[in-house]
């Protein structure tokens, strides 16, 4: 089979398309014919070698993929050959024509969701779901600011927040990103490249502030975020690419909090909760993964460059 292999940590050019043996499922494993693989920012940090998780070399990147079950190992009961599935984690990497996953890492893909969309489920929707339900413990009457609403996690958060009944404010940095965030359910959108846009956000809340901020770029925004919160507000740090200084007094006066998490650290109960919630939303159409760009598997290095550039508009997926 064809697979992307990384033999050394480094820039996007270390992603090489190679011919490797197709793996065979052992007991408890599932072999999936991957039709599309989702590209997430963490895969670029891991490839560069500066992520806390360092896979042994060589490795095939990717956790998110969607396709059809090719074969199952002994004892697997949850799925069988020809089932349509998406993966949340894999044992062998999703940037490949076939991927091995544990039985519990594959999940049914509802008929109305195509494979490209299925490649954009686990990391984006899992993260957004966990942030809103488990971390922020959002209530329907609250207001959420999705700070970075045009990318994979942001659009998932907009759709989930809207389905929960929240008032959803979103930011993006291009007209296209703003339009997609609005189309996918944001009640109001703001340009995070425009000077003074934070004042517009405050005004949109009648100067009360927002209850929840889902933050995609904390190193840039965290200090100002603390000034946008209502009383008892919560900032959930999802993404950060550096250090930042804040004034804790902004939190104290508001009884506000800042929390952070990584999807790797969720509990099995939370994970089961997330997949059940995502499946229901995909089935009833409230969750609709947005594919912004499709590239062939061979162009994985281009995908790794482009995912870190401004101008997000949904997911980048590799067609395998
Ligand atoms: P993505 O698809 O590349 O989207 C990036 C988002 O960040 C876009 O909406 C982009 O908007 C926005 N952005 C750019 N500049 C911004 C600014 N100054 N202020 C606010 N937002 C800004 O990435 P993603 O998959 O959504 O992931 C977003 C971040 O969360 C990444 O850093 C990723 O590593 C992290 N993440 C963390 C977890 C976790 O477990 N904690 C899980 C998934 C993702 P424009 O392009 O429109 O400017």
mmCIF file of N, CA, C and O in Angstrom, residues 189-285:
data_model
loop_
_atom_site.group_PDB
_atom_site.id
_atom_site.type_symbol
_atom_site.label_atom_id
_atom_site.label_comp_id
_atom_site.label_asym_id
_atom_site.label_seq_id
_atom_site.Cartn_x
_atom_site.Cartn_y
_atom_site.Cartn_z
ATOM 1 N N UNK A 189 -20.298 37.438 13.560
ATOM 2 C CA UNK A 189 -18.888 37.126 13.306
ATOM 3 C C UNK A 189 -18.049 38.409 13.315
ATOM 4 O O UNK A 189 -18.557 39.491 13.014
ATOM 5 N N UNK A 190 -16.768 38.250 13.653
ATOM 6 C CA UNK A 190 -15.865 39.384 13.825
ATOM 7 C C UNK A 190 -14.514 39.030 13.210
ATOM 8 O O UNK A 190 -14.072 37.883 13.321
ATOM 9 N N UNK A 191 -13.877 40.044 12.620
ATOM 10 C CA UNK A 191 -12.604 39.840 11.923
ATOM 11 C C UNK A 191 -11.442 39.998 12.922
ATOM 12 O O UNK A 191 -11.188 41.122 13.384
ATOM 13 N N UNK A 192 -10.766 38.882 13.246
ATOM 14 C CA UNK A 192 -9.707 38.994 14.255
ATOM 15 C C UNK A 192 -8.428 39.655 13.724
ATOM 16 O O UNK A 192 -7.430 39.739 14.439
ATOM 17 N N UNK A 193 -8.451 40.119 12.483
ATOM 18 C CA UNK A 193 -7.319 40.924 11.994
ATOM 19 C C UNK A 193 -7.606 42.423 12.051
ATOM 20 O O UNK A 193 -6.718 43.233 11.793
ATOM 21 N N UNK A 194 -8.841 42.766 12.374
ATOM 22 C CA UNK A 194 -9.222 44.179 12.363
ATOM 23 C C UNK A 194 -8.915 44.816 13.723
ATOM 24 O O UNK A 194 -9.288 44.250 14.759
ATOM 25 N N UNK A 195 -8.264 45.979 13.709
ATOM 26 C CA UNK A 195 -7.964 46.652 14.982
ATOM 27 C C UNK A 195 -9.270 46.967 15.704
ATOM 28 O O UNK A 195 -10.235 47.420 15.082
ATOM 29 N N UNK A 196 -9.313 46.696 16.991
ATOM 30 C CA UNK A 196 -10.481 47.053 17.800
ATOM 31 C C UNK A 196 -11.651 46.076 17.696
ATOM 32 O O UNK A 196 -12.738 46.361 18.208
ATOM 33 N N UNK A 197 -11.428 44.903 17.080
ATOM 34 C CA UNK A 197 -12.572 43.982 16.932
ATOM 35 C C UNK A 197 -13.084 43.484 18.280
ATOM 36 O O UNK A 197 -14.252 43.149 18.422
ATOM 37 N N UNK A 198 -12.211 43.494 19.291
ATOM 38 C CA UNK A 198 -12.656 43.038 20.623
ATOM 39 C C UNK A 198 -13.726 43.976 21.181
ATOM 40 O O UNK A 198 -14.638 43.518 21.878
ATOM 41 N N UNK A 199 -13.626 45.269 20.848
ATOM 42 C CA UNK A 199 -14.661 46.214 21.311
ATOM 43 C C UNK A 199 -15.996 45.890 20.654
ATOM 44 O O UNK A 199 -17.056 45.995 21.280
ATOM 45 N N UNK A 200 -15.936 45.485 19.397
ATOM 46 C CA UNK A 200 -17.183 45.123 18.698
ATOM 47 C C UNK A 200 -17.830 43.902 19.364
ATOM 48 O O UNK A 200 -19.042 43.802 19.458
ATOM 49 N N UNK A 201 -16.981 42.961 19.818
ATOM 50 C CA UNK A 201 -17.515 41.761 20.496
ATOM 51 C C UNK A 201 -18.216 42.168 21.791
ATOM 52 O O UNK A 201 -19.345 41.738 22.074
ATOM 53 N N UNK A 202 -17.549 43.044 22.556
ATOM 54 C CA UNK A 202 -18.163 43.502 23.820
ATOM 55 C C UNK A 202 -19.495 44.206 23.559
ATOM 56 O O UNK A 202 -20.488 43.951 24.247
ATOM 57 N N UNK A 203 -19.491 45.055 22.548
ATOM 58 C CA UNK A 203 -20.733 45.777 22.218
ATOM 59 C C UNK A 203 -21.844 44.811 21.838
ATOM 60 O O UNK A 203 -23.000 45.001 22.198
ATOM 61 N N UNK A 204 -21.474 43.730 21.127
ATOM 62 C CA UNK A 204 -22.489 42.753 20.702
ATOM 63 C C UNK A 204 -23.136 42.062 21.903
ATOM 64 O O UNK A 204 -24.230 41.510 21.801
ATOM 65 N N UNK A 205 -22.447 42.072 23.061
ATOM 66 C CA UNK A 205 -23.033 41.466 24.271
ATOM 67 C C UNK A 205 -23.675 42.536 25.160
ATOM 68 O O UNK A 205 -23.968 42.265 26.328
ATOM 69 N N UNK A 206 -23.850 43.735 24.632
ATOM 70 C CA UNK A 206 -24.392 44.829 25.446
ATOM 71 C C UNK A 206 -23.424 45.201 26.571
ATOM 72 O O UNK A 206 -23.846 45.606 27.646
ATOM 73 N N UNK A 207 -22.124 45.017 26.332
ATOM 74 C CA UNK A 207 -21.030 45.270 27.294
ATOM 75 C C UNK A 207 -21.068 44.355 28.520
ATOM 76 O O UNK A 207 -20.393 44.608 29.510
ATOM 77 N N UNK A 208 -21.862 43.297 28.470
ATOM 78 C CA UNK A 208 -21.924 42.326 29.575
ATOM 79 C C UNK A 208 -20.724 41.389 29.551
ATOM 80 O O UNK A 208 -20.243 40.931 30.573
ATOM 81 N N UNK A 209 -20.238 41.092 28.341
ATOM 82 C CA UNK A 209 -19.144 40.125 28.186
ATOM 83 C C UNK A 209 -19.679 38.756 27.812
ATOM 84 O O UNK A 209 -20.892 38.509 27.872
ATOM 85 N N UNK A 210 -18.767 37.873 27.429
ATOM 86 C CA UNK A 210 -19.175 36.515 27.023
ATOM 87 C C UNK A 210 -18.959 35.549 28.190
ATOM 88 O O UNK A 210 -18.102 35.775 29.045
ATOM 89 N N UNK A 211 -19.748 34.490 28.221
ATOM 90 C CA UNK A 211 -19.630 33.514 29.309
ATOM 91 C C UNK A 211 -18.479 32.542 29.080
ATOM 92 O O UNK A 211 -17.835 32.102 30.031
ATOM 93 N N UNK A 212 -18.264 32.208 27.817
ATOM 94 C CA UNK A 212 -17.250 31.183 27.496
ATOM 95 C C UNK A 212 -16.436 31.673 26.299
ATOM 96 O O UNK A 212 -17.004 32.199 25.339
ATOM 97 N N UNK A 213 -15.131 31.478 26.365
ATOM 98 C CA UNK A 213 -14.288 31.713 25.181
ATOM 99 C C UNK A 213 -13.562 30.411 24.870
ATOM 100 O O UNK A 213 -12.897 29.834 25.744
ATOM 101 N N UNK A 214 -13.719 29.921 23.657
ATOM 102 C CA UNK A 214 -12.913 28.783 23.189
ATOM 103 C C UNK A 214 -11.769 29.390 22.392
ATOM 104 O O UNK A 214 -11.982 29.986 21.335
ATOM 105 N N UNK A 215 -10.557 29.257 22.903
ATOM 106 C CA UNK A 215 -9.413 30.017 22.383
ATOM 107 C C UNK A 215 -8.490 29.127 21.541
ATOM 108 O O UNK A 215 -7.912 28.178 22.050
ATOM 109 N N UNK A 216 -8.344 29.478 20.256
ATOM 110 C CA UNK A 216 -7.498 28.695 19.346
ATOM 111 C C UNK A 216 -6.066 29.209 19.300
ATOM 112 O O UNK A 216 -5.179 28.524 18.786
ATOM 113 N N UNK A 217 -5.815 30.444 19.776
ATOM 114 C CA UNK A 217 -4.465 31.011 19.694
ATOM 115 C C UNK A 217 -4.184 31.819 20.959
ATOM 116 O O UNK A 217 -4.077 33.046 20.934
ATOM 117 N N UNK A 218 -4.037 31.101 22.068
ATOM 118 C CA UNK A 218 -3.956 31.748 23.386
ATOM 119 C C UNK A 218 -2.758 32.671 23.509
ATOM 120 O O UNK A 218 -2.838 33.711 24.174
ATOM 121 N N UNK A 219 -1.632 32.326 22.894
ATOM 122 C CA UNK A 219 -0.438 33.175 23.048
ATOM 123 C C UNK A 219 -0.678 34.574 22.502
ATOM 124 O O UNK A 219 -0.086 35.538 22.964
ATOM 125 N N UNK A 220 -1.583 34.704 21.531
ATOM 126 C CA UNK A 220 -1.904 36.017 20.977
ATOM 127 C C UNK A 220 -3.045 36.685 21.761
ATOM 128 O O UNK A 220 -3.017 37.888 22.015
ATOM 129 N N UNK A 221 -4.036 35.905 22.170
ATOM 130 C CA UNK A 221 -5.299 36.503 22.619
ATOM 131 C C UNK A 221 -5.594 36.454 24.116
ATOM 132 O O UNK A 221 -6.507 37.132 24.573
ATOM 133 N N UNK A 222 -4.874 35.624 24.869
ATOM 134 C CA UNK A 222 -5.334 35.337 26.234
ATOM 135 C C UNK A 222 -5.470 36.590 27.104
ATOM 136 O O UNK A 222 -6.448 36.736 27.847
ATOM 137 N N UNK A 223 -4.490 37.489 26.995
ATOM 138 C CA UNK A 223 -4.521 38.681 27.836
ATOM 139 C C UNK A 223 -5.806 39.480 27.565
ATOM 140 O O UNK A 223 -6.509 39.887 28.490
ATOM 141 N N UNK A 224 -6.121 39.675 26.299
ATOM 142 C CA UNK A 224 -7.321 40.443 25.977
ATOM 143 C C UNK A 224 -8.594 39.660 26.273
ATOM 144 O O UNK A 224 -9.620 40.236 26.650
ATOM 145 N N UNK A 225 -8.542 38.339 26.122
ATOM 146 C CA UNK A 225 -9.727 37.507 26.406
ATOM 147 C C UNK A 225 -10.257 37.755 27.813
ATOM 148 O O UNK A 225 -11.467 37.769 28.046
ATOM 149 N N UNK A 226 -9.325 37.912 28.777
ATOM 150 C CA UNK A 226 -9.765 38.058 30.175
ATOM 151 C C UNK A 226 -10.651 39.298 30.338
ATOM 152 O O UNK A 226 -11.476 39.347 31.243
ATOM 153 N N UNK A 227 -10.497 40.272 29.433
ATOM 154 C CA UNK A 227 -11.284 41.519 29.529
ATOM 155 C C UNK A 227 -12.627 41.389 28.818
ATOM 156 O O UNK A 227 -13.461 42.286 28.907
ATOM 157 N N UNK A 228 -12.800 40.287 28.094
ATOM 158 C CA UNK A 228 -14.064 40.101 27.349
ATOM 159 C C UNK A 228 -15.064 39.240 28.117
ATOM 160 O O UNK A 228 -16.168 39.006 27.645
ATOM 161 N N UNK A 229 -14.640 38.758 29.310
ATOM 162 C CA UNK A 229 -15.488 37.794 30.030
ATOM 163 C C UNK A 229 -16.570 38.470 30.865
ATOM 164 O O UNK A 229 -16.344 39.514 31.476
ATOM 165 N N UNK A 230 -17.710 37.826 30.948
ATOM 166 C CA UNK A 230 -18.754 38.193 31.903
ATOM 167 C C UNK A 230 -18.374 37.594 33.264
ATOM 168 O O UNK A 230 -17.404 36.827 33.366
ATOM 169 N N UNK A 231 -19.136 37.907 34.297
ATOM 170 C CA UNK A 231 -18.891 37.289 35.606
ATOM 171 C C UNK A 231 -19.040 35.776 35.489
ATOM 172 O O UNK A 231 -19.918 35.287 34.776
ATOM 173 N N UNK A 232 -18.185 35.061 36.214
ATOM 174 C CA UNK A 232 -18.154 33.590 36.165
ATOM 175 C C UNK A 232 -17.786 33.050 34.781
ATOM 176 O O UNK A 232 -18.101 31.907 34.451
ATOM 177 N N UNK A 233 -17.129 33.883 33.985
ATOM 178 C CA UNK A 233 -16.728 33.461 32.642
ATOM 179 C C UNK A 233 -15.619 32.417 32.668
ATOM 180 O O UNK A 233 -14.848 32.333 33.625
ATOM 181 N N UNK A 234 -15.572 31.624 31.607
ATOM 182 C CA UNK A 234 -14.542 30.573 31.509
ATOM 183 C C UNK A 234 -13.841 30.688 30.154
ATOM 184 O O UNK A 234 -14.512 30.721 29.121
ATOM 185 N N UNK A 235 -12.510 30.701 30.209
ATOM 186 C CA UNK A 235 -11.726 30.623 28.968
ATOM 187 C C UNK A 235 -11.208 29.198 28.867
ATOM 188 O O UNK A 235 -10.587 28.692 29.815
ATOM 189 N N UNK A 236 -11.453 28.564 27.750
ATOM 190 C CA UNK A 236 -10.936 27.216 27.536
ATOM 191 C C UNK A 236 -9.844 27.316 26.477
ATOM 192 O O UNK A 236 -10.119 27.652 25.315
ATOM 193 N N UNK A 237 -8.621 27.053 26.902
ATOM 194 C CA UNK A 237 -7.493 27.132 25.969
ATOM 195 C C UNK A 237 -7.433 25.840 25.163
ATOM 196 O O UNK A 237 -7.207 24.761 25.716
ATOM 197 N N UNK A 238 -7.649 25.983 23.865
ATOM 198 C CA UNK A 238 -7.578 24.818 22.968
ATOM 199 C C UNK A 238 -6.254 24.822 22.216
ATOM 200 O O UNK A 238 -5.594 23.801 22.107
ATOM 201 N N UNK A 239 -5.856 25.993 21.711
ATOM 202 C CA UNK A 239 -4.601 26.085 20.958
ATOM 203 C C UNK A 239 -3.720 27.202 21.482
ATOM 204 O O UNK A 239 -4.216 28.245 21.933
ATOM 205 N N UNK A 240 -2.399 26.984 21.457
ATOM 206 C CA UNK A 240 -1.447 28.033 21.829
ATOM 207 C C UNK A 240 -0.107 27.709 21.188
ATOM 208 O O UNK A 240 0.291 26.545 21.157
ATOM 209 N N UNK A 241 0.557 28.739 20.699
ATOM 210 C CA UNK A 241 1.848 28.507 20.043
ATOM 211 C C UNK A 241 2.938 29.365 20.655
ATOM 212 O O UNK A 241 3.836 29.837 19.966
ATOM 213 N N UNK A 242 2.863 29.606 21.972
ATOM 214 C CA UNK A 242 3.898 30.389 22.627
ATOM 215 C C UNK A 242 3.440 30.871 23.984
ATOM 216 O O UNK A 242 2.399 30.439 24.486
ATOM 217 N N UNK A 243 4.222 31.766 24.556
ATOM 218 C CA UNK A 243 3.931 32.247 25.907
ATOM 219 C C UNK A 243 3.138 33.539 25.852
ATOM 220 O O UNK A 243 3.097 34.224 24.837
ATOM 221 N N UNK A 244 2.541 33.904 27.004
ATOM 222 C CA UNK A 244 1.708 35.102 27.058
ATOM 223 C C UNK A 244 1.683 35.592 28.505
ATOM 224 O O UNK A 244 1.829 34.798 29.430
ATOM 225 N N UNK A 245 1.507 36.884 28.668
ATOM 226 C CA UNK A 245 1.377 37.451 30.010
ATOM 227 C C UNK A 245 -0.062 37.911 30.211
ATOM 228 O O UNK A 245 -0.646 38.526 29.318
ATOM 229 N N UNK A 246 -0.640 37.606 31.386
ATOM 230 C CA UNK A 246 -1.996 38.084 31.676
ATOM 231 C C UNK A 246 -1.999 38.840 32.999
ATOM 232 O O UNK A 246 -1.080 38.702 33.801
ATOM 233 N N UNK A 247 -3.041 39.618 33.216
ATOM 234 C CA UNK A 247 -3.232 40.287 34.500
ATOM 235 C C UNK A 247 -4.274 39.495 35.293
ATOM 236 O O UNK A 247 -5.474 39.563 34.990
ATOM 237 N N UNK A 248 -3.859 38.745 36.317
ATOM 238 C CA UNK A 248 -4.805 37.905 37.067
ATOM 239 C C UNK A 248 -5.968 38.685 37.682
ATOM 240 O O UNK A 248 -7.024 38.126 37.929
ATOM 241 N N UNK A 249 -5.789 39.984 37.916
ATOM 242 C CA UNK A 249 -6.878 40.783 38.493
ATOM 243 C C UNK A 249 -8.123 40.788 37.600
ATOM 244 O O UNK A 249 -9.241 40.912 38.086
ATOM 245 N N UNK A 250 -7.895 40.661 36.296
ATOM 246 C CA UNK A 250 -9.049 40.610 35.379
ATOM 247 C C UNK A 250 -9.913 39.386 35.683
ATOM 248 O O UNK A 250 -11.128 39.399 35.505
ATOM 249 N N UNK A 251 -9.259 38.311 36.147
ATOM 250 C CA UNK A 251 -10.009 37.085 36.496
ATOM 251 C C UNK A 251 -10.667 37.234 37.862
ATOM 252 O O UNK A 251 -11.821 36.839 38.066
ATOM 253 N N UNK A 252 -9.931 37.805 38.813
ATOM 254 C CA UNK A 252 -10.404 37.854 40.204
ATOM 255 C C UNK A 252 -11.727 38.615 40.305
ATOM 256 O O UNK A 252 -12.680 38.138 40.927
ATOM 257 N N UNK A 253 -11.769 39.781 39.689
ATOM 258 C CA UNK A 253 -12.979 40.607 39.783
ATOM 259 C C UNK A 253 -14.188 39.937 39.162
ATOM 260 O O UNK A 253 -15.329 40.231 39.520
ATOM 261 N N UNK A 254 -13.930 39.047 38.244
ATOM 262 C CA UNK A 254 -15.039 38.388 37.528
ATOM 263 C C UNK A 254 -15.318 36.972 38.034
ATOM 264 O O UNK A 254 -16.155 36.294 37.471
ATOM 265 N N UNK A 255 -14.562 36.498 39.020
ATOM 266 C CA UNK A 255 -14.638 35.087 39.448
ATOM 267 C C UNK A 255 -14.487 34.177 38.225
ATOM 268 O O UNK A 255 -15.198 33.190 38.047
ATOM 269 N N UNK A 256 -13.559 34.570 37.370
ATOM 270 C CA UNK A 256 -13.416 33.871 36.085
ATOM 271 C C UNK A 256 -12.320 32.815 36.161
ATOM 272 O O UNK A 256 -11.524 32.793 37.105
ATOM 273 N N UNK A 257 -12.271 31.932 35.184
ATOM 274 C CA UNK A 257 -11.240 30.895 35.196
ATOM 275 C C UNK A 257 -10.709 30.630 33.792
ATOM 276 O O UNK A 257 -11.380 30.906 32.790
ATOM 277 N N UNK A 258 -9.501 30.093 33.781
ATOM 278 C CA UNK A 258 -8.877 29.666 32.522
ATOM 279 C C UNK A 258 -8.576 28.187 32.674
ATOM 280 O O UNK A 258 -7.975 27.775 33.675
ATOM 281 N N UNK A 259 -9.004 27.400 31.721
ATOM 282 C CA UNK A 259 -8.714 25.962 31.768
ATOM 283 C C UNK A 259 -8.070 25.548 30.458
ATOM 284 O O UNK A 259 -8.299 26.169 29.430
ATOM 285 N N UNK A 260 -7.306 24.499 30.515
ATOM 286 C CA UNK A 260 -6.715 23.972 29.289
ATOM 287 C C UNK A 260 -6.808 22.464 29.296
ATOM 288 O O UNK A 260 -7.037 21.852 30.347
ATOM 289 N N UNK A 261 -6.659 21.866 28.146
ATOM 290 C CA UNK A 261 -6.699 20.393 28.084
ATOM 291 C C UNK A 261 -6.062 19.942 26.776
ATOM 292 O O UNK A 261 -5.859 20.757 25.868
ATOM 293 N N UNK A 262 -5.748 18.666 26.687
ATOM 294 C CA UNK A 262 -5.478 18.073 25.373
ATOM 295 C C UNK A 262 -6.399 16.866 25.220
ATOM 296 O O UNK A 262 -6.746 16.213 26.211
ATOM 297 N N UNK A 263 -6.761 16.616 24.008
ATOM 298 C CA UNK A 263 -7.693 15.515 23.715
ATOM 299 C C UNK A 263 -7.085 14.166 24.099
ATOM 300 O O UNK A 263 -7.810 13.211 24.364
ATOM 301 N N UNK A 264 -5.729 14.124 24.162
ATOM 302 C CA UNK A 264 -5.074 12.853 24.536
ATOM 303 C C UNK A 264 -5.417 12.472 25.974
ATOM 304 O O UNK A 264 -5.319 11.314 26.345
ATOM 305 N N UNK A 265 -5.775 13.466 26.795
ATOM 306 C CA UNK A 265 -5.930 13.218 28.225
ATOM 307 C C UNK A 265 -7.353 12.930 28.673
ATOM 308 O O UNK A 265 -7.594 12.799 29.875
ATOM 309 N N UNK A 266 -8.283 12.819 27.751
ATOM 310 C CA UNK A 266 -9.676 12.609 28.188
ATOM 311 C C UNK A 266 -9.861 11.201 28.754
ATOM 312 O O UNK A 266 -9.101 10.286 28.434
ATOM 313 N N UNK A 267 -10.885 11.042 29.589
ATOM 314 C CA UNK A 267 -11.134 9.743 30.219
ATOM 315 C C UNK A 267 -11.950 8.860 29.262
ATOM 316 O O UNK A 267 -12.619 9.373 28.353
ATOM 317 N N UNK A 268 -11.939 7.539 29.484
ATOM 318 C CA UNK A 268 -12.750 6.660 28.635
ATOM 319 C C UNK A 268 -14.237 7.023 28.677
ATOM 320 O O UNK A 268 -14.929 6.952 27.652
ATOM 321 N N UNK A 269 -14.725 7.459 29.833
ATOM 322 C CA UNK A 269 -16.141 7.846 29.924
ATOM 323 C C UNK A 269 -16.405 9.079 29.065
ATOM 324 O O UNK A 269 -17.404 9.137 28.332
ATOM 325 N N UNK A 270 -15.500 10.069 29.153
ATOM 326 C CA UNK A 270 -15.673 11.269 28.323
ATOM 327 C C UNK A 270 -15.621 10.899 26.842
ATOM 328 O O UNK A 270 -16.407 11.405 26.031
ATOM 329 N N UNK A 271 -14.715 9.995 26.507
ATOM 330 C CA UNK A 271 -14.566 9.612 25.097
ATOM 331 C C UNK A 271 -15.847 8.944 24.574
ATOM 332 O O UNK A 271 -16.307 9.233 23.464
ATOM 333 N N UNK A 272 -16.413 8.067 25.392
ATOM 334 C CA UNK A 272 -17.648 7.389 24.980
ATOM 335 C C UNK A 272 -18.775 8.407 24.800
ATOM 336 O O UNK A 272 -19.548 8.365 23.832
ATOM 337 N N UNK A 273 -18.841 9.345 25.722
ATOM 338 C CA UNK A 273 -19.819 10.432 25.685
ATOM 339 C C UNK A 273 -19.683 11.236 24.378
ATOM 340 O O UNK A 273 -20.668 11.539 23.701
ATOM 341 N N UNK A 274 -18.441 11.569 24.058
ATOM 342 C CA UNK A 274 -18.171 12.399 22.874
ATOM 343 C C UNK A 274 -18.614 11.670 21.603
ATOM 344 O O UNK A 274 -19.308 12.242 20.755
ATOM 345 N N UNK A 275 -18.222 10.391 21.466
ATOM 346 C CA UNK A 275 -18.589 9.679 20.241
ATOM 347 C C UNK A 275 -20.109 9.532 20.119
ATOM 348 O O UNK A 275 -20.658 9.646 19.023
ATOM 349 N N UNK A 276 -20.776 9.281 21.241
ATOM 350 C CA UNK A 276 -22.236 9.157 21.195
ATOM 351 C C UNK A 276 -22.866 10.482 20.763
ATOM 352 O O UNK A 276 -23.770 10.515 19.919
ATOM 353 N N UNK A 277 -22.359 11.574 21.332
ATOM 354 C CA UNK A 277 -22.898 12.893 20.990
ATOM 355 C C UNK A 277 -22.620 13.260 19.539
ATOM 356 O O UNK A 277 -23.488 13.789 18.836
ATOM 357 N N UNK A 278 -21.418 12.954 19.081
ATOM 358 C CA UNK A 278 -21.056 13.264 17.690
ATOM 359 C C UNK A 278 -21.930 12.441 16.736
ATOM 360 O O UNK A 278 -22.458 12.960 15.750
ATOM 361 N N UNK A 279 -22.089 11.151 17.041
ATOM 362 C CA UNK A 279 -22.882 10.295 16.143
ATOM 363 C C UNK A 279 -24.312 10.840 16.014
ATOM 364 O O UNK A 279 -24.847 10.944 14.916
ATOM 365 N N UNK A 280 -24.890 11.218 17.151
ATOM 366 C CA UNK A 280 -26.266 11.741 17.123
ATOM 367 C C UNK A 280 -26.337 13.000 16.259
ATOM 368 O O UNK A 280 -27.253 13.166 15.447
ATOM 369 N N UNK A 281 -25.350 13.887 16.417
ATOM 370 C CA UNK A 281 -25.345 15.134 15.663
ATOM 371 C C UNK A 281 -25.117 14.931 14.177
ATOM 372 O O UNK A 281 -25.705 15.619 13.335
ATOM 373 N N UNK A 282 -24.258 13.948 13.835
ATOM 374 C CA UNK A 282 -24.012 13.659 12.418
ATOM 375 C C UNK A 282 -25.280 13.070 11.797
ATOM 376 O O UNK A 282 -25.652 13.385 10.666
ATOM 377 N N UNK A 283 -25.946 12.218 12.574
ATOM 378 C CA UNK A 283 -27.141 11.552 12.064
ATOM 379 C C UNK A 283 -28.285 12.536 11.851
ATOM 380 O O UNK A 283 -29.005 12.457 10.862
ATOM 381 N N UNK A 284 -28.450 13.454 12.809
ATOM 382 C CA UNK A 284 -29.599 14.372 12.663
ATOM 383 C C UNK A 284 -29.239 15.632 11.875
ATOM 384 O O UNK A 284 -30.075 16.508 11.692
ATOM 385 N N UNK A 285 -28.001 15.721 11.418
ATOM 386 C CA UNK A 285 -27.624 16.795 10.498
ATOM 387 C C UNK A 285 -27.218 18.097 11.172
ATOM 388 O O UNK A 285 -26.891 19.064 10.489
#
